[in-house]
Short mmCIF file of C-alpha atoms in Angstrom, two decimals:
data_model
loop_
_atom_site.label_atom_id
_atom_site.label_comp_id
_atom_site.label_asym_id
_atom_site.label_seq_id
_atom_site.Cartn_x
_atom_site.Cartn_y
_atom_site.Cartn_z
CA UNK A 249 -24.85 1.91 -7.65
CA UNK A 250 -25.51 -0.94 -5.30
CA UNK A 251 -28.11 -0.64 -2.41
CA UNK A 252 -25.12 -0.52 -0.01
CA UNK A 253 -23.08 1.95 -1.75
CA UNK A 254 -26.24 4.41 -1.51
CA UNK A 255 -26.93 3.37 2.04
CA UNK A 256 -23.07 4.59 2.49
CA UNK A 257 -23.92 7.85 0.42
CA UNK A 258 -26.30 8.54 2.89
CA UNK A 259 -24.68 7.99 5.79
CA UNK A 260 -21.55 10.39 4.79
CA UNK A 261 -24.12 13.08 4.05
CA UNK A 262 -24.97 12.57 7.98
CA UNK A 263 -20.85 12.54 8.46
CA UNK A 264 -20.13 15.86 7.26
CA UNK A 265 -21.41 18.49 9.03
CA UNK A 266 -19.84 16.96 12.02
CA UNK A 267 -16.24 16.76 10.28
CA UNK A 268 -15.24 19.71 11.35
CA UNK A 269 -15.83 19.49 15.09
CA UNK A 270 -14.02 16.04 15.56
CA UNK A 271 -11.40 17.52 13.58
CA UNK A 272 -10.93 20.24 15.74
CA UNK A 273 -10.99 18.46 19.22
CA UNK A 274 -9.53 15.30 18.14
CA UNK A 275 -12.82 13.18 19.46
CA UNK A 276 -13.80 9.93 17.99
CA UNK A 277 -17.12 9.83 15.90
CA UNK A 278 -18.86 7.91 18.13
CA UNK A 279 -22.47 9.42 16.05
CA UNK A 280 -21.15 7.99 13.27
CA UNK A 281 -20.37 4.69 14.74
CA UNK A 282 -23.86 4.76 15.92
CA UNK A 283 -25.27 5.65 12.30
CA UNK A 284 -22.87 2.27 11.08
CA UNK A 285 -23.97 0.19 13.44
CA UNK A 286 -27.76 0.72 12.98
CA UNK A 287 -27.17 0.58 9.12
CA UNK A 288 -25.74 -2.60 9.92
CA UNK A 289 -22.36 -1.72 8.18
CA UNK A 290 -20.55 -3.19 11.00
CA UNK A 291 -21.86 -6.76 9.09
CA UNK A 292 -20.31 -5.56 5.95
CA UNK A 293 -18.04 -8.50 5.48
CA UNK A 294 -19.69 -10.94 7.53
CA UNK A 295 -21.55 -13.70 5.45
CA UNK A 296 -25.32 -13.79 5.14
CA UNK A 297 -25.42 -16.90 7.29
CA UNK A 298 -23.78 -15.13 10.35
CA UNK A 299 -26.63 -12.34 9.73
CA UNK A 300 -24.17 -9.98 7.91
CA UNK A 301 -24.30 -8.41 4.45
CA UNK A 302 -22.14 -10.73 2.60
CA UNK A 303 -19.82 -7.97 0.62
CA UNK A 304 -16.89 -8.45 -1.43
CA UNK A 305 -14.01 -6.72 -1.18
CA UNK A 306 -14.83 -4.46 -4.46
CA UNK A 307 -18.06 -3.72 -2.43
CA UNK A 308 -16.15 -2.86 0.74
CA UNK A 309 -14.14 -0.64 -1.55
CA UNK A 310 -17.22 1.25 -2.63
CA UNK A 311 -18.63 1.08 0.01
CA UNK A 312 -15.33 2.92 1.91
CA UNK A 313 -15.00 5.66 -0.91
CA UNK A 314 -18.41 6.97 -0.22
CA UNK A 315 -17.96 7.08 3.78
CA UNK A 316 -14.74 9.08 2.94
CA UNK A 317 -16.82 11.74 1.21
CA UNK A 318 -18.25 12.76 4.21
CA UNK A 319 -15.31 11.96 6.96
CA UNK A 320 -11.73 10.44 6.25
CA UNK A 321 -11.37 9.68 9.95
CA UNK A 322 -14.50 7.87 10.21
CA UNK A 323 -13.53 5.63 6.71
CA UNK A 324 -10.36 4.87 7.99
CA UNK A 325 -11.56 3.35 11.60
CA UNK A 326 -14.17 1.86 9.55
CA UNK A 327 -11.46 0.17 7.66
CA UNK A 328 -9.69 -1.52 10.02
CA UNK A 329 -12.88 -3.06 11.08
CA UNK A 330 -13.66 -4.51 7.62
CA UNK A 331 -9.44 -5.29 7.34
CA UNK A 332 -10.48 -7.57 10.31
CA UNK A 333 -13.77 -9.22 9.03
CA UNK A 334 -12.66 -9.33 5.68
CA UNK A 335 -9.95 -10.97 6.02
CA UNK A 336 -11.65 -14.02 8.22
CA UNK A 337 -15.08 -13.99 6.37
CA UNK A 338 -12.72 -14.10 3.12
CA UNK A 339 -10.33 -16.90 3.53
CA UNK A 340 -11.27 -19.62 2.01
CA UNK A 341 -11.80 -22.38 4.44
CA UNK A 342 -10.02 -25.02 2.32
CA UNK A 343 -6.85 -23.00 2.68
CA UNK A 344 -6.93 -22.28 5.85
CA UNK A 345 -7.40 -26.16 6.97
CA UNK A 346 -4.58 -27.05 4.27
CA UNK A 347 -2.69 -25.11 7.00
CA UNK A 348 -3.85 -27.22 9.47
CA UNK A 349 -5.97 -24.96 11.68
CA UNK A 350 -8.72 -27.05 14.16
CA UNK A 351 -12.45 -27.25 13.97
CA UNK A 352 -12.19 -24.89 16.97
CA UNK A 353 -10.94 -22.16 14.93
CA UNK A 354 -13.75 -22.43 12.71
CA UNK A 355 -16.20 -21.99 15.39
CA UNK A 356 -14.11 -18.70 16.93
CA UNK A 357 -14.05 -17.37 13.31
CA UNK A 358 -17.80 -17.62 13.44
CA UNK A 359 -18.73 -15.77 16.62
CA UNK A 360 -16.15 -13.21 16.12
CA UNK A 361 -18.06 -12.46 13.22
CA UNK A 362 -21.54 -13.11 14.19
CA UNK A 363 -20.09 -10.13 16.65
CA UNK A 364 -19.61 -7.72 13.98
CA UNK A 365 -22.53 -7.77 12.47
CA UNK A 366 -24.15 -7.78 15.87
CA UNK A 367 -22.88 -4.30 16.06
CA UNK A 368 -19.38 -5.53 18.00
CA UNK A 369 -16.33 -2.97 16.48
CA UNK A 370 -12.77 -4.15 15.92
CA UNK A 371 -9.75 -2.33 15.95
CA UNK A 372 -5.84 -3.10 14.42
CA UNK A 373 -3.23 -2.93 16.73
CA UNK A 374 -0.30 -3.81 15.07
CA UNK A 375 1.87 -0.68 14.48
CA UNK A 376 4.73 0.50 17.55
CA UNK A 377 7.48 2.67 17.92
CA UNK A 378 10.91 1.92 16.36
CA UNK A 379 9.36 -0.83 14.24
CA UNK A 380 6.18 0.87 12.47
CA UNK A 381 4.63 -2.34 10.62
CA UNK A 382 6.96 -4.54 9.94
CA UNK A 383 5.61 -8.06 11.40
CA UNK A 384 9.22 -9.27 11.65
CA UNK A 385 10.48 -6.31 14.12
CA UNK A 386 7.79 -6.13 16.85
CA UNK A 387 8.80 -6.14 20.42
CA UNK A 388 5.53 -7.06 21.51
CA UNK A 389 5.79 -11.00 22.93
CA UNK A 390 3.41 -13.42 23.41
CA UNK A 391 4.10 -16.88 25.55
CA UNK A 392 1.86 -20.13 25.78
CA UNK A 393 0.37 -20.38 29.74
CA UNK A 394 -1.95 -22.95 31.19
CA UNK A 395 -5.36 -22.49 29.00
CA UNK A 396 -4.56 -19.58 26.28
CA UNK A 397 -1.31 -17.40 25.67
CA UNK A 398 -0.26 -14.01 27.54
CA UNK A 399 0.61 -10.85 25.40
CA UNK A 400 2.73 -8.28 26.81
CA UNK A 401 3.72 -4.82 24.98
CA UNK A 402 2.61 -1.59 23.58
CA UNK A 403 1.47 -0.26 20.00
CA UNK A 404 0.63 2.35 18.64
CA UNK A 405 -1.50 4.33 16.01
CA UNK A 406 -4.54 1.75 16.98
CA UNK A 407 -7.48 3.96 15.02
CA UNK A 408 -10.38 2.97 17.47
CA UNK A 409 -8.41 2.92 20.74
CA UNK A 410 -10.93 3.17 23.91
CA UNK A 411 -14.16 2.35 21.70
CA UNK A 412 -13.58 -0.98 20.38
CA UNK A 413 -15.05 -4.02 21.28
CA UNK A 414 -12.01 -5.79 20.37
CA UNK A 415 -8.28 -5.43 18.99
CA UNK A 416 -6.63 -7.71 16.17
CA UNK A 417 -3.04 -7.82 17.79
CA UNK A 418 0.55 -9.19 16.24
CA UNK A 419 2.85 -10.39 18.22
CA UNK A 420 5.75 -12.58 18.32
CA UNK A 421 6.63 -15.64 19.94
CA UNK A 422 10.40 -16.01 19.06
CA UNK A 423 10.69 -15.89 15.12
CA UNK A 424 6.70 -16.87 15.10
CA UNK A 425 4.48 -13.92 14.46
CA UNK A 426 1.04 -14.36 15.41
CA UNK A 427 -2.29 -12.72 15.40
CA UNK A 428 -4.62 -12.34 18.54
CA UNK A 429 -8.39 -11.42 18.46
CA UNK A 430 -8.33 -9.47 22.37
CA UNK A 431 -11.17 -8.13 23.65
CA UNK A 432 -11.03 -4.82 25.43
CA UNK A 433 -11.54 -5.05 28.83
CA UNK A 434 -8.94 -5.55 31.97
CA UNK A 435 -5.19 -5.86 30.89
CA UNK A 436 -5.45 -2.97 28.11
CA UNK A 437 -4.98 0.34 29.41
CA UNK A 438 -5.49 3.42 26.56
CA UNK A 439 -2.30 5.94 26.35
CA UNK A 440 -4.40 9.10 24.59
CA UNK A 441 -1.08 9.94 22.76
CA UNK A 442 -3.11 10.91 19.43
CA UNK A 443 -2.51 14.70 18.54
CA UNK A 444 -1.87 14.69 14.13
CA UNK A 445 -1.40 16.09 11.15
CA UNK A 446 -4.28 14.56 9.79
CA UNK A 447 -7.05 11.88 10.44
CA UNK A 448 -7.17 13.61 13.86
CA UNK A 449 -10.53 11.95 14.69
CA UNK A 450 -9.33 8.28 14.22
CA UNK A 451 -8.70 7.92 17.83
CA UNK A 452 -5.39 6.52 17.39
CA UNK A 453 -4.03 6.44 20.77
CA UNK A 454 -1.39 3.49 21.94
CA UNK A 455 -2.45 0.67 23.34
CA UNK A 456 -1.07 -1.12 26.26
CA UNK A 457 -1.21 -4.65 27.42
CA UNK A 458 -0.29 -7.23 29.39
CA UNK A 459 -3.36 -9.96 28.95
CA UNK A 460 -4.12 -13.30 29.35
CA UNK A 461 -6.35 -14.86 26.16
CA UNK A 462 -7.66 -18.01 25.83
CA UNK A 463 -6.48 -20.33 23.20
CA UNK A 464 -9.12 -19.66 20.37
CA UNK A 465 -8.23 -15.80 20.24
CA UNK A 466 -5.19 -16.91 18.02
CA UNK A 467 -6.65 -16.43 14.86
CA UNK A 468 -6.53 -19.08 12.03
CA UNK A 469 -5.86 -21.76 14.99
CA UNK A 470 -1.95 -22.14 13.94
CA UNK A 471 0.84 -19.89 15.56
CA UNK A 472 3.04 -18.06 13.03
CA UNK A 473 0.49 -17.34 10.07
CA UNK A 474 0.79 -13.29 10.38
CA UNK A 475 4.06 -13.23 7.78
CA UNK A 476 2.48 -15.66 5.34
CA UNK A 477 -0.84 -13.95 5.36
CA UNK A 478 0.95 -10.55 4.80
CA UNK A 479 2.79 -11.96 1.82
CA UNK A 480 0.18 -14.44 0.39
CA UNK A 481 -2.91 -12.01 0.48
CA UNK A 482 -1.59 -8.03 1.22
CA UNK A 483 -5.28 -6.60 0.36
CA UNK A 484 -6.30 -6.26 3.84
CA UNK A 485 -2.78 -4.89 5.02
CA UNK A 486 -2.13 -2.62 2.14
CA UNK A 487 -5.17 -2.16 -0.46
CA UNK A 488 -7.92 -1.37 2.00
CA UNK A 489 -6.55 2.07 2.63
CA UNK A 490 -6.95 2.97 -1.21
CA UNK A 491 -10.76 3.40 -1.06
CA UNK A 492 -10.71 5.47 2.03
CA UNK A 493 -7.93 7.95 -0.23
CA UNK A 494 -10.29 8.11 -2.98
CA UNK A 495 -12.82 9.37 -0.83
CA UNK A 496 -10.82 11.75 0.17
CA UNK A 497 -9.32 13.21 -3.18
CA UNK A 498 -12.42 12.94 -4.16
CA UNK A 499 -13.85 15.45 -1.59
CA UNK A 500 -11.39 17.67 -1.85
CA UNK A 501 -12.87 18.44 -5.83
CA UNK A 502 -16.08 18.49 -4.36
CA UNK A 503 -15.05 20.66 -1.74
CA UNK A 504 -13.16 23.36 -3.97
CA UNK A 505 -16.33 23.12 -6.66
CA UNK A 506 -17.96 24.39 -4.07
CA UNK A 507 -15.69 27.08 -2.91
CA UNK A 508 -14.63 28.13 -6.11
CA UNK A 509 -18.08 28.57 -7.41
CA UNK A 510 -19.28 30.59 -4.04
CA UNK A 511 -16.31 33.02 -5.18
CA UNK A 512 -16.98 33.35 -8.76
CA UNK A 513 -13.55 31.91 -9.60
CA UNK A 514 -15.05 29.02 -11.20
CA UNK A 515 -14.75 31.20 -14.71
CA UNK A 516 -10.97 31.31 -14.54
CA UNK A 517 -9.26 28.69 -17.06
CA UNK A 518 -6.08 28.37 -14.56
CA UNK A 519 -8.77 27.08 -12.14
CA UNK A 520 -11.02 25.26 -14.19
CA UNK A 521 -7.85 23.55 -15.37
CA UNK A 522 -6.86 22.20 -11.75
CA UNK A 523 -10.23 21.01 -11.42
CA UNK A 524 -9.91 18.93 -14.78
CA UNK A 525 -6.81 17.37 -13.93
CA UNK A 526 -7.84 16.85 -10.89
CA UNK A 527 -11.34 14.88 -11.89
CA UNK A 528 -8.60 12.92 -14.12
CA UNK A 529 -6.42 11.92 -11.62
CA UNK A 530 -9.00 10.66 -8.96
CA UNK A 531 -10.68 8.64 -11.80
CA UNK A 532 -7.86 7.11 -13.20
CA UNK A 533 -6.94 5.91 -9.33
CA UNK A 534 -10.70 4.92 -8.29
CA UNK A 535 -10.50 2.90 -11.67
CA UNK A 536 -6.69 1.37 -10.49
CA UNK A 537 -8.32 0.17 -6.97
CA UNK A 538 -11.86 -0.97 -8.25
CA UNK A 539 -9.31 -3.54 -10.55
CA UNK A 540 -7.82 -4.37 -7.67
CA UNK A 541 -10.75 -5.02 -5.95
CA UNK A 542 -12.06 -6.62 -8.62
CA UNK A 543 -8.70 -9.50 -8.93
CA UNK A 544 -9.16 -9.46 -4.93
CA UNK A 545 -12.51 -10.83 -5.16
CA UNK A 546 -11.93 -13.38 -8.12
CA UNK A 547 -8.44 -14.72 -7.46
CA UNK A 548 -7.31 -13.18 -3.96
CA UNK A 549 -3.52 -14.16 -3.61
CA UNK A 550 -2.49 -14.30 -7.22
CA UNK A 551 0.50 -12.38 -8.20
CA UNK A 552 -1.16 -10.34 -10.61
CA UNK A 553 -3.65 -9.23 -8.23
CA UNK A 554 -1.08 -8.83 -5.95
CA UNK A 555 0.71 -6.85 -8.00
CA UNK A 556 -2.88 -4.70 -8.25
CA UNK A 557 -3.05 -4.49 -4.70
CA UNK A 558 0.11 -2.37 -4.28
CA UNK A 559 -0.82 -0.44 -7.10
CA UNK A 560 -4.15 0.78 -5.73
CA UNK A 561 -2.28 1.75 -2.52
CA UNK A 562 0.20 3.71 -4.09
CA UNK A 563 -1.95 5.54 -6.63
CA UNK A 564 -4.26 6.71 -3.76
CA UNK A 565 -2.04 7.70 -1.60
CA UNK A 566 -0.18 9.81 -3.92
CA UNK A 567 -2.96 11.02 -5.83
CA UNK A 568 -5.33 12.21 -3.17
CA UNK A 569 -2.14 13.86 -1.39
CA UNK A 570 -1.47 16.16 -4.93
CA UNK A 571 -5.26 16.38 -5.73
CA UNK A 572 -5.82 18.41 -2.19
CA UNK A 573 -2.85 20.29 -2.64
CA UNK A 574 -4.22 21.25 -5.98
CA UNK A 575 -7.53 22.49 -4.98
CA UNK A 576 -6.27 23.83 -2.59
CA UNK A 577 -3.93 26.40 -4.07
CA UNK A 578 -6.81 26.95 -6.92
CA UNK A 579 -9.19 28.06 -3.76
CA UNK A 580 -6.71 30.05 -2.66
CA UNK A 581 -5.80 31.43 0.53
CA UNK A 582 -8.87 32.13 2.16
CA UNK A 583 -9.31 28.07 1.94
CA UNK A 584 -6.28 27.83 4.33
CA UNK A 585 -8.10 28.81 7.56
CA UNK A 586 -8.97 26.30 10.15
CA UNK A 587 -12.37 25.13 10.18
CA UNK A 588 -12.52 25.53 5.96
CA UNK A 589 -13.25 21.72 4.98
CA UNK A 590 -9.71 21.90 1.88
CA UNK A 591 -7.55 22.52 5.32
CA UNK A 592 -9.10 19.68 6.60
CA UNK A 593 -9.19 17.32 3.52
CA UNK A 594 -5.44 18.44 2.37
CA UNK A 595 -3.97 17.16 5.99
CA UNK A 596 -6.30 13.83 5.59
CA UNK A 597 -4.93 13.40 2.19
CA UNK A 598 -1.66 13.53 3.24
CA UNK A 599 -2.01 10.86 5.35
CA UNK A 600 -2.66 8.69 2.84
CA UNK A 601 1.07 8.10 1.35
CA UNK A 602 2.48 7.47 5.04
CA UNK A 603 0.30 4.79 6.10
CA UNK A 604 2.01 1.04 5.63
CA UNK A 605 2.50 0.26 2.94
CA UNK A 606 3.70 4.01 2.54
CA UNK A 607 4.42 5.04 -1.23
CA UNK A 608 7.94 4.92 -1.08
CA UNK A 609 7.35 1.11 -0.24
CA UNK A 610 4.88 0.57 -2.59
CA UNK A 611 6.80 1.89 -5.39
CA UNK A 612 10.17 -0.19 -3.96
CA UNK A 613 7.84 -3.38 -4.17
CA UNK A 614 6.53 -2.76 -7.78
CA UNK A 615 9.69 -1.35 -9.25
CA UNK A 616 11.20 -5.66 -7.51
CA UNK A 617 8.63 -7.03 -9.58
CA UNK A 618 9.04 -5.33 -12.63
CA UNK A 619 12.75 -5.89 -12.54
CA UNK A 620 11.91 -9.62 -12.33
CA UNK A 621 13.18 -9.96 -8.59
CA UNK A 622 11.05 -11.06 -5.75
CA UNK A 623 9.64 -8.37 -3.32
CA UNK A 624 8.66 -10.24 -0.33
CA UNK A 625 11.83 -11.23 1.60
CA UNK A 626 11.98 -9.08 4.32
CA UNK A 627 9.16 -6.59 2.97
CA UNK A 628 7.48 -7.45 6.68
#
């Protein structure tokens, strides 16, 4: 275990006694922020030379299972922070000026993440209504003006809404769909639409805009990138999720242990069995992601680690949505009541199989590959 991965051991120890309560009323974790920040987790991503950590993506993911532990909501916000300064810290310069993006982006790239490990938070805003994720269907426009571009249009499920510092934002230009670093501020109003299943204290309220940015919040300096990046490198859009569901699962066993053993139904071999399988299950899917994240981090883009990448998100997914269900029928009814931490995990975990790329994609994009065809046409 890595001096990070203990530091984020730690931290979720601090995270769980205060589960409950943000569960319950819906509000954002700003403690938790606060612990993330000060542990300097917020630099995660960012290199050493911009005064961050310098992790990898199999560090992020380990990093992301243990915050899960002690709060799914927290890990997921978390998430789309490190989907943001991964994905800049982690693209390797030579590609991105084989694209034919300016020194200037270079130098934006930089502060944005000098930012982060500053403390700054980023949110995702990609997700609205009627067209979920898919890059190719958004409604929300942007148009060149004197001095930057002007984005105008709505999303929704932005985990983070009203506390970040800044929101990664897709929108579309024509058939060009691009990606806008905008920080919060005047021209973004919060719609506190947020009432779930699950995740309930991700904050992820709509977001509203009509903005005027200057030219270096397009990210990567090109217009029109957003589809490639999606296809060429899915990890951040699809594979960071997995960790955060492994946490999960993984809490849930911990979680029913616990319960079980209070009750003296630990003895039973019906229960003892769930348990089993269960420990089985979550390891053979932590295994599946740290592989991915593994291939990420040595040849991010390749189509076998590609091909990794959607099977971490579909193993979590569906494995931390069966484990809770699991341990939570061995617990038994009493475990059903609100405020009991397996109500709480089992409507985090089943979360996990409807966030993009949902399972039933996941599964429609391996099954393409397997049958020799090609996955990616109109996937986004």
């Amino acid at each position: 275990m890595t001096d990070l991965v203990r530091t984020a051991e730690r931290l979720a120890q601090g995270f769980a006694p205060r589960a409950a309560q943000h569960d319950a009323s819906g509000a954002f974790p700003a403690a938790d922020f606060a612990d993330l920040r000060a542990a300097g987790l917020l630099g995660l991503m960012v290199p050493a030379r911009l005064g961050g950590l310098g992790a990898g993506f199999a560090e992020y993911a380990a990093v992301a299972t243990e915050l899960a532990r002690g709060n799914g909501s927290t890990a997921l916000v978390f998430n789309m922070h490190a989907s943001v300064t991964g994905a800049l810290a982690h693209t390797p310069d030579a590609l991105v000026r084989a694209l034919g993006a300016p020194d200037s982006y270079f130098e934006a790239r930089d502060r944005i993440l000098t930012g982060a490990a500053t403390g700054s938070l980023y949110a995702v805003a990609m997700s609205e209504r009627g067209a979920g994720s898919r890059l190719s269907k958004l409604a929300t426009r942007y148009q060149k003006v004197d001095g930057g571009f002007r984005i105008t249009g709505s999303k929704t499920f932005v985990s983070g809404a009203g506390h970040a510092d800044a929101y990664l934002v897709a929108a579309r230009d024509g058939e060009e769909v691009s990606q806008f670093l905008v920080p919060a501020g005047e021209g973004l109003r919060v719609e506190e639409t947020w009432d779930s299943l699950g995740m309930r204290a991700t904050g992820s309220h709509d977001l509203h805009l009509d903005v005027v940015v200057p030219e270096d919040a397009l990210l990567g300096g090109l217009e029109g990138l957003a589809l490639l990046a999606a296809q060429l490198m899915p990890q951040w859009l699809v594979a960071s999720y997995a960790a955060v569901y492994v946490g999960v699962a993984r809490a849930a066993i911990d979680a029913a242990v616990a319960h079980l053993v209070e009750r003296n139904l630990h003895e039973l071999p019906a229960v003892r069995a769930r348990i089993g399988r269960a420990d089985a299950a979550v390891a053979a899917a932590a295994l599946v992601v740290t592989e991915a994240a593994r291939r990420v981090d040595s040849a991010p883009g390749d189509d076998e680690t590609n091909v990794w990448v959607w099977r971490a998100k579909l193993l979590a997914g569906t494995t931390a949505a069966e484990v809770a269900a699991s341990m939570l029928e061995a617990a038994g009814t009493s475990a059903t009541r609100r405020g009991h931490p397996l109500e709480r995990l089992y409507r985090d975990a089943r979360c996990g199989s409807l966030q993009p790329a949902t399972s039933d994609v996941c599964a429609d994009w391996l099954g393409t590959v397997a049958l020799g065809g090609d996955p990616n046409p109109g996937r986004w």
